[in-house]
Tab-separated table of C-alpha atoms in Angstrom:
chain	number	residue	atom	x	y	z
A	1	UNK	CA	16.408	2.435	-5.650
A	2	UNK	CA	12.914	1.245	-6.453
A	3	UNK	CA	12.678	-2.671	-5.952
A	4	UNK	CA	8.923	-2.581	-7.626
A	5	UNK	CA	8.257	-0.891	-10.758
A	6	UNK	CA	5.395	-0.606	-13.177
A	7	UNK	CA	6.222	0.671	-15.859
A	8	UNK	CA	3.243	0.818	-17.743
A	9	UNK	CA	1.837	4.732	-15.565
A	10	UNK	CA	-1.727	3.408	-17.563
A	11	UNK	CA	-3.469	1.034	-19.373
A	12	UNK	CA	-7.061	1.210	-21.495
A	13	UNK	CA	-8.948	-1.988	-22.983
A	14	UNK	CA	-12.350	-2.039	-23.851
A	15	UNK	CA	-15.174	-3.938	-22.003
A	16	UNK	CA	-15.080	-7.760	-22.271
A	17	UNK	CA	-11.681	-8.046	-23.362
A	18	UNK	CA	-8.651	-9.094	-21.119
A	19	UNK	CA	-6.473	-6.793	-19.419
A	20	UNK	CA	-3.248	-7.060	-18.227
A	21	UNK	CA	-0.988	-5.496	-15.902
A	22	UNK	CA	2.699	-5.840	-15.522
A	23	UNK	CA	5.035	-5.546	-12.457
A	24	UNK	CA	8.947	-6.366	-11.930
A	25	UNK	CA	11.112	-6.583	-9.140
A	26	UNK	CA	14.713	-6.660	-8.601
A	27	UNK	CA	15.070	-8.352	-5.478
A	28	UNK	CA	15.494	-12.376	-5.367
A	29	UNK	CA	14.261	-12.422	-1.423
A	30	UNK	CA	10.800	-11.525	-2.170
A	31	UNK	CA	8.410	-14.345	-1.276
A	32	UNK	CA	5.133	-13.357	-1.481
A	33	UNK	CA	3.314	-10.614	-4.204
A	34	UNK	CA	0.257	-8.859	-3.757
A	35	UNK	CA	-2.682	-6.503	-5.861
A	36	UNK	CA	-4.301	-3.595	-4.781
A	37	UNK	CA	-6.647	-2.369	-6.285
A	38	UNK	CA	-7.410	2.024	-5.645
A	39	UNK	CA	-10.062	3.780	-6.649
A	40	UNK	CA	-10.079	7.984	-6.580
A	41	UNK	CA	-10.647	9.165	-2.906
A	42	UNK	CA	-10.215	5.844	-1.113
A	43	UNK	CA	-7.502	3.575	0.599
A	44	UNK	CA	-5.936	0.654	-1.680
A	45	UNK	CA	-7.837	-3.072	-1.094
A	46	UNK	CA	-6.280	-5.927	-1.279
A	47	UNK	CA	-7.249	-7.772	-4.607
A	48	UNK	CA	-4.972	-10.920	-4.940
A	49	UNK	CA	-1.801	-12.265	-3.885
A	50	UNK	CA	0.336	-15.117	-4.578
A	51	UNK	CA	3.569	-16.933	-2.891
A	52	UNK	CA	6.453	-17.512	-4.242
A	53	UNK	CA	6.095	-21.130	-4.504
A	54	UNK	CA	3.052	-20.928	-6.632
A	55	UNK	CA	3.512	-19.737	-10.299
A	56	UNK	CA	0.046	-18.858	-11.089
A	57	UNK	CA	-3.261	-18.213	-8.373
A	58	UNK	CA	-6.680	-17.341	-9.518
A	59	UNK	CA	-9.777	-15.599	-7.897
A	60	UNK	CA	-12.823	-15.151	-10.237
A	61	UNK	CA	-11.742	-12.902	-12.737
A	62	UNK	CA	-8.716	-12.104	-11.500
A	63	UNK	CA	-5.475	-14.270	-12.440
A	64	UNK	CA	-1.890	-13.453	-11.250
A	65	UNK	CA	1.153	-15.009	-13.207
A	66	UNK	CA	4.559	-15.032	-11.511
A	67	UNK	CA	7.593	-15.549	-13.425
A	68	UNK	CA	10.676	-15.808	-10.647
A	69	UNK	CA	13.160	-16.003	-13.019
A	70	UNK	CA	12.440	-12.995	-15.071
A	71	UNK	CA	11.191	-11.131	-11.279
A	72	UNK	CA	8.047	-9.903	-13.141
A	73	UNK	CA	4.245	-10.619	-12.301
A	74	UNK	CA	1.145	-9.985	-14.044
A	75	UNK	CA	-2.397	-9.963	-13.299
A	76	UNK	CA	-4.838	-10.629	-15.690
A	77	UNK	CA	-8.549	-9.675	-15.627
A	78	UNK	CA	-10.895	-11.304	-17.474
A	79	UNK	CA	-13.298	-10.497	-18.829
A	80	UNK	CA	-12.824	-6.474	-18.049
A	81	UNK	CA	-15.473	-4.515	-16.696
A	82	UNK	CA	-16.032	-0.930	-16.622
A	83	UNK	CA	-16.018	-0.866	-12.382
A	84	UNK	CA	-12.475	-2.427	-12.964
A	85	UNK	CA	-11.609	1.200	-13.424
A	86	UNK	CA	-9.182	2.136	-11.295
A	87	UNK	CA	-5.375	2.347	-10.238
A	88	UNK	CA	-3.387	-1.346	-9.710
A	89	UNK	CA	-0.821	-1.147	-7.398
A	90	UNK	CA	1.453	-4.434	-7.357
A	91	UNK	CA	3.125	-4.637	-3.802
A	92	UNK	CA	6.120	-7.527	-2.605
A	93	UNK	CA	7.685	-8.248	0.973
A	94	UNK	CA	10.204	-10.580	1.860
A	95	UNK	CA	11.486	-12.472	5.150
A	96	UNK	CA	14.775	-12.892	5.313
A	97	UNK	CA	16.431	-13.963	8.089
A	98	UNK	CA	18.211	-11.633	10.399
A	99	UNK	CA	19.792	-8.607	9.118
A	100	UNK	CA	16.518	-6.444	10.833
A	101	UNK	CA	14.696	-7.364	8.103
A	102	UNK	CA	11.085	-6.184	9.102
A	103	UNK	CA	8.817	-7.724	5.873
A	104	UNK	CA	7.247	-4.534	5.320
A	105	UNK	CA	5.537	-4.107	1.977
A	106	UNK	CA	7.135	-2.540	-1.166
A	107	UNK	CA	4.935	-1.441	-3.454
A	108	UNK	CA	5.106	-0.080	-7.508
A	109	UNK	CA	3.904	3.125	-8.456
A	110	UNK	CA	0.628	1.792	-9.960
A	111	UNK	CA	-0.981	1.400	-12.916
A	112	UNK	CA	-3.849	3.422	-14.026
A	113	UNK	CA	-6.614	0.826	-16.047
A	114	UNK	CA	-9.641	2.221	-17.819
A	115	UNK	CA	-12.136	-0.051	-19.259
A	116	UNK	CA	-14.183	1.606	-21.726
A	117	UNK	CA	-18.112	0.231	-22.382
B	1	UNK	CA	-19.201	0.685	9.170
B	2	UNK	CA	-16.146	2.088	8.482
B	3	UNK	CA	-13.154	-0.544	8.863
B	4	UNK	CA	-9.692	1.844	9.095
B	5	UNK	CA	-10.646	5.690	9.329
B	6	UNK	CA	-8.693	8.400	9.120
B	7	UNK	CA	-9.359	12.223	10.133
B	8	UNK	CA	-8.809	14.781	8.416
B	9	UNK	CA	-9.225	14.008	4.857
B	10	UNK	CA	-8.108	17.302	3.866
B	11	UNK	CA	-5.674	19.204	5.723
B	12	UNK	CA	-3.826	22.424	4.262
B	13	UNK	CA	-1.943	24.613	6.592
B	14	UNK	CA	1.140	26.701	6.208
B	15	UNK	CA	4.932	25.953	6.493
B	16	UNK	CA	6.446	26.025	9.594
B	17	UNK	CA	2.930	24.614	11.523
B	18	UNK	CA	2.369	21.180	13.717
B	19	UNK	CA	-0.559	19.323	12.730
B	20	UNK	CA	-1.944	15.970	13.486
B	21	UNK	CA	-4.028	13.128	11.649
B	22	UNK	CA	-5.653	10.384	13.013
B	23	UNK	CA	-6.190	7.028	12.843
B	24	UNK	CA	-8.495	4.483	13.950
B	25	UNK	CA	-9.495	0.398	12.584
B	26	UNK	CA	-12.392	-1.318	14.242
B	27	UNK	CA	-10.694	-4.715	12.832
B	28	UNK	CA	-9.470	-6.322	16.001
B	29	UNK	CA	-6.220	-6.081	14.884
B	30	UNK	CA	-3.286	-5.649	16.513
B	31	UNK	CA	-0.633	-3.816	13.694
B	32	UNK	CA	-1.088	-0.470	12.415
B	33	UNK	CA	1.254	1.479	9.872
B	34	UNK	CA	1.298	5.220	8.290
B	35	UNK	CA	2.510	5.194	4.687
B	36	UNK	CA	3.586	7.913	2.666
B	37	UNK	CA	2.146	8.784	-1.143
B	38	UNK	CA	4.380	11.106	-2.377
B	39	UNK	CA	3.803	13.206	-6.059
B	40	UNK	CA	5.379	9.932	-7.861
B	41	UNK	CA	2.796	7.922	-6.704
B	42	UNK	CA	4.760	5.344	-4.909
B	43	UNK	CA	3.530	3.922	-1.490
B	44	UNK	CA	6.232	3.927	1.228
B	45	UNK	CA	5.811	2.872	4.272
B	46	UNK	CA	6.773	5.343	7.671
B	47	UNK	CA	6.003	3.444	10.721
B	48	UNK	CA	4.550	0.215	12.342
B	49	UNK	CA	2.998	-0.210	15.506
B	50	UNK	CA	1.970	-3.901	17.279
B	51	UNK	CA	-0.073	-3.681	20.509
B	52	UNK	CA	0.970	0.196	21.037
B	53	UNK	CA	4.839	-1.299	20.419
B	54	UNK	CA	6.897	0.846	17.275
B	55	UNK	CA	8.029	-2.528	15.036
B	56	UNK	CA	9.062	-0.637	11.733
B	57	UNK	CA	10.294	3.133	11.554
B	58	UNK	CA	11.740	4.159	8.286
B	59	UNK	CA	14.083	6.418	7.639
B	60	UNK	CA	11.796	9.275	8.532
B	61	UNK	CA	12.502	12.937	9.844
B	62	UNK	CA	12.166	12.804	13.565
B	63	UNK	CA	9.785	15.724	12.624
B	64	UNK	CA	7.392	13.256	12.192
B	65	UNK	CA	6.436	11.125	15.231
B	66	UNK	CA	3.765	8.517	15.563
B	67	UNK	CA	1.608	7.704	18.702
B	68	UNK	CA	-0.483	4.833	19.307
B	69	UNK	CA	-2.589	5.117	22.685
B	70	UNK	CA	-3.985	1.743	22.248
B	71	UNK	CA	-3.884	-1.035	19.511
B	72	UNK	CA	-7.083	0.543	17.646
B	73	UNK	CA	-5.948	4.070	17.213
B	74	UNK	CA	-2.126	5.205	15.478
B	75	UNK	CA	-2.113	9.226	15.147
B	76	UNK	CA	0.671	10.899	13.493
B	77	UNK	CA	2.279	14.232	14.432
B	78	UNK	CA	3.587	16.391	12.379
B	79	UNK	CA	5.994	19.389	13.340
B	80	UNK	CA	7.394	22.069	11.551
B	81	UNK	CA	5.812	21.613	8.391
B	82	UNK	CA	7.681	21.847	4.820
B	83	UNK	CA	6.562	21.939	1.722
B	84	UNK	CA	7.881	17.976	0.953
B	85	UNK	CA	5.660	17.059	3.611
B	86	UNK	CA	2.677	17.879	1.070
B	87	UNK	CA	1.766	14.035	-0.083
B	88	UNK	CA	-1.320	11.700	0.988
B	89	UNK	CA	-0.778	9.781	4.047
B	90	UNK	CA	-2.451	6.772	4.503
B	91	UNK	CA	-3.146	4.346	7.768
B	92	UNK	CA	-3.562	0.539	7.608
B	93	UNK	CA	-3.736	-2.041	9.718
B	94	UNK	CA	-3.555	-6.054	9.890
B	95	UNK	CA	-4.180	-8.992	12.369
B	96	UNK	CA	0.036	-9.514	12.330
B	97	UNK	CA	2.812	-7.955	12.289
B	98	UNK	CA	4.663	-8.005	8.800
B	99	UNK	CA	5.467	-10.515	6.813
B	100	UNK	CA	2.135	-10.791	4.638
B	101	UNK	CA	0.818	-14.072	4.500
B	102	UNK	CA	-3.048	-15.006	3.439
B	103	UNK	CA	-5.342	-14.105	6.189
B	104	UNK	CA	-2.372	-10.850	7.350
B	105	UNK	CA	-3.200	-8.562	4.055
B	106	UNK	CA	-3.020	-4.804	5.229
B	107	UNK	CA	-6.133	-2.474	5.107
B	108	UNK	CA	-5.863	0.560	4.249
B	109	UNK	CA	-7.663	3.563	5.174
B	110	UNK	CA	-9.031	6.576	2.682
B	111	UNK	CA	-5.762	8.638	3.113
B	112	UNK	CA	-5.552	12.138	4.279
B	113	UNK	CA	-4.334	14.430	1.883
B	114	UNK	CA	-1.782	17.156	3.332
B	115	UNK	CA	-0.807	20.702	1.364
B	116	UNK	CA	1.359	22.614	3.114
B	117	UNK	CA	1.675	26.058	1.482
């Protein structure tokens, strides 16, 4: 049972204009989202991240949206670039307390963006 | 300078073999994981290590068993290789151990992709 999902596998926008990927999640305990950004033949880096007691956080170009009652984040880049080229993976964790809960990181199956010139 | 590195980058060997990859983060920090990549893309995480101490161990085959000689270094050993094993495995590290919080993002190394054959 996935509790992260992208369902968008890839995305294309042209230079300049905005893009914008989507992420939901199905489970309520989730505090605190996060964007990583991969490119082919490295690790993931960490792009962005917002708590859940924040709706929106911006960093330069890069703007995620969260929505906790519809579980679904977005992260908007503006204005694209073609070096934005790469795959988005949109990660959660939680803390609960008890129950073993560890916080690990749950992460979506990314999101392939291409920004043309 | 390389901050999380991981050895080999490449490893294909045949079913039924024990192989090793290694890990290493010149961070300072003191919590290290392995995750798993598997052909659906999806990031999952295997095992967490604080100052040498396991913290996290998913439901993995005991086939698979991580060692961490000192807080800089988490190596994973592989035995009795099958053909489900073949997926990238990537190391990361950060100052904490789990939950994420700003300033505790994870770093991820370049992954070491495994075909077993």
């Amino acid at each position: 049972d996935q509790q992260v999902k992208q369902n968008s596998p890839s995305l294309s926008v042209q230079e300049g204009r905005i893009s914008i990927l989507n992420c939901d999640y199905t489970n309520s305990m989730f505090d605190y989202f996060l964007w990583y950004k991969k490119y082919p033949a490295e690790g993931p880096t960490f792009l962005i991240s917002i708590s859940s007691i924040k709706d929106k956080n911006e960093d330069g170009r890069f703007t995620v949206f969260l929505n906790k009652s519809a579980k679904h984040l977005s992260l908007h880049i503006v204005p694209s670039q073609p070096g934005d080229s790469a795959v988005y993976f949109c990660a959660a964790s939680a803390v609960f307390r008890g129950s073993g809960n560890t916080g690990k990181l749950i992460f979506g199956q990314g999101t392939t963006l291409q920004v043309k010139p | 300078d390389t901050a999380v590195s991981q050895t080999p980058k490449y490893l294909v060997t045949q079913m039924g073999n024990d192989k090793s990859i290694k890990c290493e983060q010149n961070l300072g920090h003191d919590t290290m994981y392995w995750y798993k990549q598997d052909s659906k893309k999806f990031l999952k995480i295997m095992f967490s290590y604080n100052n040498k101490e396991l913290i996290i161990n998913e439901t993995v085959p005991n086939r698979f068993s991580p060692k961490s000689p000192d807080k800089a270094h988490l190596n994973l050993h592989i035995n009795s290789l099958e053909l489900g094993d073949s997926a990238v495995y990537f190391c990361a590290s950060s100052q904490e151990v789990p939950p994420n919080r700003p300033g505790n993002e994870q770093f991820f190394g370049p992954g070491t992709r495994l075909t077993v054959l």
